[in-house]
PDB file of C-alpha atoms in Angstrom:
ATOM      1  CA  GLU I  10       0.174   0.322   0.120  1.00  0.00           C
ATOM      2  CA  VAL I  11       1.301   3.232  -1.183  1.00  0.00           C
ATOM      3  CA  GLN I  12       1.960   5.600   1.921  1.00  0.00           C
ATOM      4  CA  LEU I  13       3.065   9.131   2.024  1.00  0.00           C
ATOM      5  CA  VAL I  14       3.820  11.213   5.267  1.00  0.00           C
ATOM      6  CA  GLU I  15       4.599  14.584   5.178  1.00  0.00           C
ATOM      7  CA  SER I  16       5.812  16.436   9.088  1.00  0.00           C
ATOM      8  CA  GLY I  17       7.753  19.608   9.794  1.00  0.00           C
ATOM      9  CA  GLY I  18       4.502  21.857   9.676  1.00  0.00           C
ATOM     10  CA  ASP I  19       4.827  24.601  12.257  1.00  0.00           C
ATOM     11  CA  LEU I  20       3.472  28.167  13.064  1.00  0.00           C
ATOM     12  CA  VAL I  21       6.312  30.464  11.645  1.00  0.00           C
ATOM     13  CA  GLN I  22       6.994  33.811  11.787  1.00  0.00           C
ATOM     14  CA  PRO I  23       7.232  36.110   8.425  1.00  0.00           C
ATOM     15  CA  GLY I  24      10.838  35.675   7.442  1.00  0.00           C
ATOM     16  CA  ARG I  25      11.855  33.269   8.915  1.00  0.00           C
ATOM     17  CA  SER I  26      12.271  29.198   7.629  1.00  0.00           C
ATOM     18  CA  LEU I  27      10.576  26.104   7.698  1.00  0.00           C
ATOM     19  CA  ARG I  28      12.011  22.366   6.480  1.00  0.00           C
ATOM     20  CA  LEU I  29       9.220  20.064   5.123  1.00  0.00           C
ATOM     21  CA  SER I  30       9.600  16.461   5.020  1.00  0.00           C
ATOM     22  CA  CYS I  31       7.648  12.928   3.147  1.00  0.00           C
ATOM     23  CA  ALA I  32       8.427   9.787   3.965  1.00  0.00           C
ATOM     24  CA  ALA I  33       7.618   7.642   1.325  1.00  0.00           C
ATOM     25  CA  SER I  34       6.831   3.410   1.369  1.00  0.00           C
ATOM     26  CA  GLY I  35       4.648   0.513  -0.237  1.00  0.00           C
ATOM     27  CA  PHE I  36       6.050   2.177  -4.292  1.00  0.00           C
ATOM     28  CA  THR I  37       9.713   2.016  -5.397  1.00  0.00           C
ATOM     29  CA  PHE I  38      10.600   5.610  -4.750  1.00  0.00           C
ATOM     30  CA  ASP I  39      12.917   6.295  -6.535  1.00  0.00           C
ATOM     31  CA  ASP I  40      11.012   5.225 -10.115  1.00  0.00           C
ATOM     32  CA  TYR I  41       9.403   8.184  -9.286  1.00  0.00           C
ATOM     33  CA  ALA I  42       9.050  12.361  -9.556  1.00  0.00           C
ATOM     34  CA  MET I  43       7.312  14.138  -6.453  1.00  0.00           C
ATOM     35  CA  HIS I  44       5.964  16.935  -5.677  1.00  0.00           C
ATOM     36  CA  TRP I  45       4.575  19.138  -3.277  1.00  0.00           C
ATOM     37  CA  VAL I  46       1.377  20.833  -3.846  1.00  0.00           C
ATOM     38  CA  ARG I  47      -0.557  23.563  -0.676  1.00  0.00           C
ATOM     39  CA  GLN I  48      -3.800  24.576  -0.454  1.00  0.00           C
ATOM     40  CA  ALA I  49      -4.065  27.058   1.549  1.00  0.00           C
ATOM     41  CA  PRO I  50      -7.380  27.053   4.073  1.00  0.00           C
ATOM     42  CA  GLY I  51     -10.610  27.487   2.301  1.00  0.00           C
ATOM     43  CA  LYS I  52      -9.098  27.716  -1.609  1.00  0.00           C
ATOM     44  CA  GLY I  53      -8.085  25.594  -4.682  1.00  0.00           C
ATOM     45  CA  LEU I  54      -4.672  23.661  -4.696  1.00  0.00           C
ATOM     46  CA  GLU I  55      -1.580  25.345  -6.240  1.00  0.00           C
ATOM     47  CA  TRP I  56       0.718  23.281  -7.597  1.00  0.00           C
ATOM     48  CA  VAL I  57       3.988  24.241  -5.763  1.00  0.00           C
ATOM     49  CA  SER I  58       7.120  22.333  -6.815  1.00  0.00           C
ATOM     50  CA  GLY I  59       8.176  19.220  -8.499  1.00  0.00           C
ATOM     51  CA  ILE I  60      11.130  16.953  -8.811  1.00  0.00           C
ATOM     52  CA  SER I  61      12.126  14.063 -11.354  1.00  0.00           C
ATOM     53  CA  TRP I  62      12.805  10.429  -9.960  1.00  0.00           C
ATOM     54  CA  ASN I  63      17.073  11.045 -10.345  1.00  0.00           C
ATOM     55  CA  SER I  64      17.115  14.940  -9.011  1.00  0.00           C
ATOM     56  CA  GLY I  65      17.852  15.635 -12.259  1.00  0.00           C
ATOM     57  CA  SER I  66      15.027  17.866 -13.495  1.00  0.00           C
ATOM     58  CA  ILE I  67      13.186  20.620 -10.615  1.00  0.00           C
ATOM     59  CA  VAL I  68      10.594  22.402 -10.832  1.00  0.00           C
ATOM     60  CA  TYR I  69       8.644  25.347  -9.411  1.00  0.00           C
ATOM     61  CA  ALA I  70       5.818  27.186  -9.617  1.00  0.00           C
ATOM     62  CA  ASP I  71       7.400  30.800  -9.949  1.00  0.00           C
ATOM     63  CA  SER I  72       5.132  32.127  -6.126  1.00  0.00           C
ATOM     64  CA  VAL I  73       7.720  30.302  -3.986  1.00  0.00           C
ATOM     65  CA  LYS I  74      10.756  30.470  -7.150  1.00  0.00           C
ATOM     66  CA  GLY I  75      14.486  31.739  -5.416  1.00  0.00           C
ATOM     67  CA  ARG I  76      12.771  31.046  -2.036  1.00  0.00           C
ATOM     68  CA  PHE I  77      12.231  27.397  -1.515  1.00  0.00           C
ATOM     69  CA  THR I  78      13.662  24.098  -2.658  1.00  0.00           C
ATOM     70  CA  ILE I  79      12.935  20.852  -3.212  1.00  0.00           C
ATOM     71  CA  SER I  80      14.964  17.892  -2.851  1.00  0.00           C
ATOM     72  CA  ARG I  81      14.809  14.025  -2.378  1.00  0.00           C
ATOM     73  CA  ASP I  82      17.303  11.325  -0.672  1.00  0.00           C
ATOM     74  CA  ASN I  83      16.679   7.966  -2.221  1.00  0.00           C
ATOM     75  CA  ALA I  84      17.927   6.320   0.255  1.00  0.00           C
ATOM     76  CA  LYS I  85      16.096   7.557   2.775  1.00  0.00           C
ATOM     77  CA  ASN I  86      12.366   6.904   0.661  1.00  0.00           C
ATOM     78  CA  SER I  87      11.615  10.666   1.418  1.00  0.00           C
ATOM     79  CA  LEU I  88      10.875  13.918   0.069  1.00  0.00           C
ATOM     80  CA  TYR I  89      11.683  16.993   1.287  1.00  0.00           C
ATOM     81  CA  LEU I  90      10.626  20.829   0.884  1.00  0.00           C
ATOM     82  CA  GLN I  91      13.097  23.465   2.377  1.00  0.00           C
ATOM     83  CA  MET I  92      11.268  26.425   2.615  1.00  0.00           C
ATOM     84  CA  ASN I  93      13.064  30.618   3.184  1.00  0.00           C
ATOM     85  CA  SER I  94      11.447  33.957   3.191  1.00  0.00           C
ATOM     86  CA  LEU I  95       8.374  32.323   4.724  1.00  0.00           C
ATOM     87  CA  ARG I  96       5.794  34.995   3.746  1.00  0.00           C
ATOM     88  CA  ALA I  97       1.873  34.977   5.160  1.00  0.00           C
ATOM     89  CA  GLU I  98       0.666  33.580   2.178  1.00  0.00           C
ATOM     90  CA  ASP I  99       2.131  31.152   1.799  1.00  0.00           C
ATOM     91  CA  THR I 100       0.096  30.210   4.976  1.00  0.00           C
ATOM     92  CA  ALA I 101      -1.611  26.103   3.860  1.00  0.00           C
ATOM     93  CA  LEU I 102      -1.845  22.849   4.301  1.00  0.00           C
ATOM     94  CA  TYR I 103       1.432  20.941   2.412  1.00  0.00           C
ATOM     95  CA  TYR I 104       0.770  17.738   0.283  1.00  0.00           C
ATOM     96  CA  CYS I 105       3.151  15.614  -1.096  1.00  0.00           C
ATOM     97  CA  ALA I 106       2.241  13.368  -3.976  1.00  0.00           C
ATOM     98  CA  LYS I 107       3.533  11.311  -6.553  1.00  0.00           C
ATOM     99  CA  GLY I 108       3.499  11.121 -10.342  1.00  0.00           C
ATOM    100  CA  THR I 109       2.929   8.644 -12.235  1.00  0.00           C
ATOM    101  CA  VAL I 110       5.257   7.746 -14.878  1.00  0.00           C
ATOM    102  CA  PRO I 111       8.490   5.764 -13.502  1.00  0.00           C
ATOM    103  CA  ARG I 112      11.151   6.970 -14.981  1.00  0.00           C
ATOM    104  CA  SER I 113      10.304   9.443 -16.702  1.00  0.00           C
ATOM    105  CA  TYR I 114      10.970  13.773 -17.367  1.00  0.00           C
ATOM    106  CA  THR I 115       7.072  13.483 -18.481  1.00  0.00           C
ATOM    107  CA  VAL I 116       5.277  15.893 -16.761  1.00  0.00           C
ATOM    108  CA  THR I 117       2.113  14.062 -15.012  1.00  0.00           C
ATOM    109  CA  THR I 118      -0.393  13.955 -12.579  1.00  0.00           C
ATOM    110  CA  PHE I 119      -0.869  12.474  -9.290  1.00  0.00           C
ATOM    111  CA  ASP I 120      -1.740   9.785  -8.652  1.00  0.00           C
ATOM    112  CA  TYR I 121      -1.001   9.440  -4.640  1.00  0.00           C
ATOM    113  CA  TRP I 122      -1.073  12.136  -1.581  1.00  0.00           C
ATOM    114  CA  GLY I 123      -0.159  12.016   1.333  1.00  0.00           C
ATOM    115  CA  GLN I 124      -2.886  13.830   4.501  1.00  0.00           C
ATOM    116  CA  GLY I 125      -0.908  17.718   4.358  1.00  0.00           C
ATOM    117  CA  THR I 126       1.247  19.144   6.902  1.00  0.00           C
ATOM    118  CA  LEU I 127       0.080  22.822   8.240  1.00  0.00           C
ATOM    119  CA  VAL I 128       2.309  25.734   7.757  1.00  0.00           C
ATOM    120  CA  THR I 129       0.792  28.762   8.912  1.00  0.00           C
ATOM    121  CA  VAL I 130       2.918  32.050   8.552  1.00  0.00           C
ATOM    122  CA  SER I 131       2.191  35.096  11.303  1.00  0.00           C
ATOM    123  CA  SER I 132       3.724  37.258  13.354  1.00  0.00           C
TER     124      SER I 132
ATOM    125  CA  ASP M  19       0.907  29.429 -17.992  1.00  0.00           C
ATOM    126  CA  ILE M  20      -2.005  27.596 -19.215  1.00  0.00           C
ATOM    127  CA  GLN M  21      -5.185  28.720 -17.052  1.00  0.00           C
ATOM    128  CA  MET M  22      -8.214  26.172 -16.446  1.00  0.00           C
ATOM    129  CA  THR M  23     -11.474  27.880 -16.167  1.00  0.00           C
ATOM    130  CA  GLN M  24     -13.462  25.212 -14.245  1.00  0.00           C
ATOM    131  CA  SER M  25     -17.470  25.907 -13.934  1.00  0.00           C
ATOM    132  CA  PRO M  26     -19.635  26.054 -12.045  1.00  0.00           C
ATOM    133  CA  SER M  27     -18.623  27.074  -8.772  1.00  0.00           C
ATOM    134  CA  SER M  28     -21.038  25.607  -7.103  1.00  0.00           C
ATOM    135  CA  LEU M  29     -24.090  23.659  -7.463  1.00  0.00           C
ATOM    136  CA  SER M  30     -26.646  22.440  -5.265  1.00  0.00           C
ATOM    137  CA  ALA M  31     -27.935  18.569  -6.767  1.00  0.00           C
ATOM    138  CA  SER M  32     -30.002  15.596  -5.187  1.00  0.00           C
ATOM    139  CA  VAL M  33     -29.483  12.032  -5.078  1.00  0.00           C
ATOM    140  CA  GLY M  34     -29.725  10.666  -8.166  1.00  0.00           C
ATOM    141  CA  ASP M  35     -28.947  13.740 -10.061  1.00  0.00           C
ATOM    142  CA  ARG M  36     -26.934  13.511 -13.645  1.00  0.00           C
ATOM    143  CA  VAL M  37     -24.281  15.793 -12.994  1.00  0.00           C
ATOM    144  CA  THR M  38     -21.813  17.877 -15.287  1.00  0.00           C
ATOM    145  CA  ILE M  39     -18.719  20.035 -14.370  1.00  0.00           C
ATOM    146  CA  THR M  40     -16.793  21.717 -17.613  1.00  0.00           C
ATOM    147  CA  CYS M  41     -13.434  23.305 -17.187  1.00  0.00           C
ATOM    148  CA  ARG M  42     -11.951  25.371 -20.302  1.00  0.00           C
ATOM    149  CA  ALA M  43      -7.998  25.084 -20.970  1.00  0.00           C
ATOM    150  CA  SER M  44      -6.471  28.683 -22.216  1.00  0.00           C
ATOM    151  CA  GLN M  45      -5.065  26.356 -24.939  1.00  0.00           C
ATOM    152  CA  GLY M  46      -4.958  23.269 -25.808  1.00  0.00           C
ATOM    153  CA  ILE M  47      -3.273  19.873 -23.479  1.00  0.00           C
ATOM    154  CA  ARG M  48      -4.703  17.279 -25.701  1.00  0.00           C
ATOM    155  CA  ASN M  49      -6.171  15.019 -23.287  1.00  0.00           C
ATOM    156  CA  ASP M  50      -3.845  15.869 -20.223  1.00  0.00           C
ATOM    157  CA  LEU M  51      -6.039  16.911 -17.938  1.00  0.00           C
ATOM    158  CA  GLY M  52      -7.208  14.463 -14.409  1.00  0.00           C
ATOM    159  CA  TRP M  53      -9.989  14.616 -12.102  1.00  0.00           C
ATOM    160  CA  TYR M  54      -9.738  14.753  -8.299  1.00  0.00           C
ATOM    161  CA  GLN M  55     -12.172  15.158  -5.574  1.00  0.00           C
ATOM    162  CA  GLN M  56     -11.627  16.199  -1.971  1.00  0.00           C
ATOM    163  CA  LYS M  57     -14.257  15.729   1.080  1.00  0.00           C
ATOM    164  CA  PRO M  58     -13.872  18.398   3.602  1.00  0.00           C
ATOM    165  CA  GLY M  59     -10.751  17.792   6.214  1.00  0.00           C
ATOM    166  CA  LYS M  60      -9.178  15.012   3.437  1.00  0.00           C
ATOM    167  CA  ALA M  61      -6.789  14.637   0.367  1.00  0.00           C
ATOM    168  CA  PRO M  62      -7.270  15.125  -2.880  1.00  0.00           C
ATOM    169  CA  LYS M  63      -8.650  11.565  -4.503  1.00  0.00           C
ATOM    170  CA  ARG M  64      -8.200  11.126  -8.558  1.00  0.00           C
ATOM    171  CA  LEU M  65     -10.855   9.771 -10.140  1.00  0.00           C
ATOM    172  CA  ILE M  66      -9.839  10.357 -13.638  1.00  0.00           C
ATOM    173  CA  TYR M  67      -6.665  10.373 -15.839  1.00  0.00           C
ATOM    174  CA  SER M  68      -6.099  11.487 -19.887  1.00  0.00           C
ATOM    175  CA  ALA M  69      -9.688  13.339 -19.602  1.00  0.00           C
ATOM    176  CA  SER M  70     -11.229   9.683 -19.686  1.00  0.00           C
ATOM    177  CA  SER M  71      -9.178   6.549 -18.027  1.00  0.00           C
ATOM    178  CA  LEU M  72     -10.915   6.491 -14.769  1.00  0.00           C
ATOM    179  CA  GLN M  73      -8.777   5.656 -12.083  1.00  0.00           C
ATOM    180  CA  SER M  74      -8.869   1.745 -10.936  1.00  0.00           C
ATOM    181  CA  GLY M  75     -11.905   1.574  -7.700  1.00  0.00           C
ATOM    182  CA  VAL M  76     -13.561   4.403  -9.029  1.00  0.00           C
ATOM    183  CA  PRO M  77     -17.508   3.786  -9.251  1.00  0.00           C
ATOM    184  CA  SER M  78     -18.130   3.845 -13.274  1.00  0.00           C
ATOM    185  CA  ARG M  79     -20.302   6.374 -12.008  1.00  0.00           C
ATOM    186  CA  PHE M  80     -17.570   8.538 -13.150  1.00  0.00           C
ATOM    187  CA  SER M  81     -16.488   9.575 -16.111  1.00  0.00           C
ATOM    188  CA  GLY M  82     -14.628  11.713 -18.362  1.00  0.00           C
ATOM    189  CA  SER M  83     -14.121  13.428 -21.686  1.00  0.00           C
ATOM    190  CA  GLY M  84     -13.276  15.761 -24.220  1.00  0.00           C
ATOM    191  CA  SER M  85     -10.007  17.158 -25.753  1.00  0.00           C
ATOM    192  CA  GLY M  86      -7.596  20.314 -26.441  1.00  0.00           C
ATOM    193  CA  THR M  87      -9.229  23.027 -24.752  1.00  0.00           C
ATOM    194  CA  GLU M  88     -12.348  21.263 -23.287  1.00  0.00           C
ATOM    195  CA  PHE M  89     -13.039  18.584 -20.972  1.00  0.00           C
ATOM    196  CA  THR M  90     -16.062  17.190 -18.766  1.00  0.00           C
ATOM    197  CA  LEU M  91     -16.275  14.992 -15.899  1.00  0.00           C
ATOM    198  CA  THR M  92     -19.761  13.745 -15.467  1.00  0.00           C
ATOM    199  CA  ILE M  93     -21.567  11.459 -12.745  1.00  0.00           C
ATOM    200  CA  SER M  94     -24.187   9.758 -13.791  1.00  0.00           C
ATOM    201  CA  SER M  95     -26.339   9.178 -11.104  1.00  0.00           C
ATOM    202  CA  LEU M  96     -24.924  11.434  -7.586  1.00  0.00           C
ATOM    203  CA  GLN M  97     -24.916   9.453  -4.294  1.00  0.00           C
ATOM    204  CA  PRO M  98     -24.939  10.451  -0.804  1.00  0.00           C
ATOM    205  CA  GLU M  99     -21.080   9.770  -0.970  1.00  0.00           C
ATOM    206  CA  ASP M 100     -20.622  12.081  -4.263  1.00  0.00           C
ATOM    207  CA  PHE M 101     -20.812  15.301  -2.685  1.00  0.00           C
ATOM    208  CA  ALA M 102     -17.958  17.093  -2.328  1.00  0.00           C
ATOM    209  CA  THR M 103     -15.648  19.853  -4.394  1.00  0.00           C
ATOM    210  CA  TYR M 104     -13.603  18.738  -7.919  1.00  0.00           C
ATOM    211  CA  TYR M 105     -11.123  19.838  -9.259  1.00  0.00           C
ATOM    212  CA  CYS M 106      -9.368  19.537 -12.991  1.00  0.00           C
ATOM    213  CA  LEU M 107      -5.977  19.636 -13.760  1.00  0.00           C
ATOM    214  CA  GLN M 108      -4.040  20.221 -16.655  1.00  0.00           C
ATOM    215  CA  HIS M 109      -0.550  17.965 -16.810  1.00  0.00           C
ATOM    216  CA  ASN M 110       0.252  18.852 -20.427  1.00  0.00           C
ATOM    217  CA  SER M 111       3.133  21.593 -19.619  1.00  0.00           C
ATOM    218  CA  TYR M 112       4.767  22.914 -16.071  1.00  0.00           C
ATOM    219  CA  PRO M 113       2.946  24.759 -14.352  1.00  0.00           C
ATOM    220  CA  GLN M 114       0.536  22.150 -13.785  1.00  0.00           C
ATOM    221  CA  THR M 115      -2.462  24.306 -13.067  1.00  0.00           C
ATOM    222  CA  PHE M 116      -5.565  22.999 -11.257  1.00  0.00           C
ATOM    223  CA  GLY M 117      -9.124  24.014 -12.108  1.00  0.00           C
ATOM    224  CA  GLY M 118     -10.906  26.600  -8.837  1.00  0.00           C
ATOM    225  CA  GLY M 119     -13.046  23.910  -8.252  1.00  0.00           C
ATOM    226  CA  THR M 120     -16.397  22.615  -7.487  1.00  0.00           C
ATOM    227  CA  LYS M 121     -18.224  22.503  -4.523  1.00  0.00           C
ATOM    228  CA  VAL M 122     -21.296  19.617  -5.325  1.00  0.00           C
ATOM    229  CA  GLU M 123     -23.417  20.249  -2.308  1.00  0.00           C
ATOM    230  CA  ILE M 124     -27.237  18.814  -1.491  1.00  0.00           C
TER     231      ILE M 124
END
């Protein structure tokens, strides 16, 4: 059974940093692209960042480019999101999501999602 | 960026009704579209991929159609467990973009 478990969400002040983690199990982690998707309270879904199976391709939404860094450790079956210079508008539930095509750079949908970790940016 | 315009933003329906939700892309995306269902406090669940392929385990009352710029999600006979918010997602190019969502209410 595929499981994605996010952690690291917290209440932080504007301008501070936070690192999110996603622990994956139930599939061959190093075969698939992984993504972060967020949802502000009461709002819709926004794709944040994606990383290919081998970290050879990394992409970001314009809203986080230059502030957030996605990475993965295939030996630990883990995905990360380093979030710097946080702003109030980064307040959201952050989901880790799995891509669908193994060992591909193709842009794909997401077939499995974690339950999310809440990031609140407020003074 | 490709914009996804989803309509309606909300609808009221009854059990047994046929429900149709539409997504329009700002440019052609072939069939690179998925549909998701989200219930309160839960992660999104994929219903449809490649515009019209039913995700394994999803009831056959859900169907998707379309190609290019216009796509439709249809629930043929609404069931109590279908009351939720539905989103489309284009994956033709980065950044992947979601529609604004459709809340299906009783």
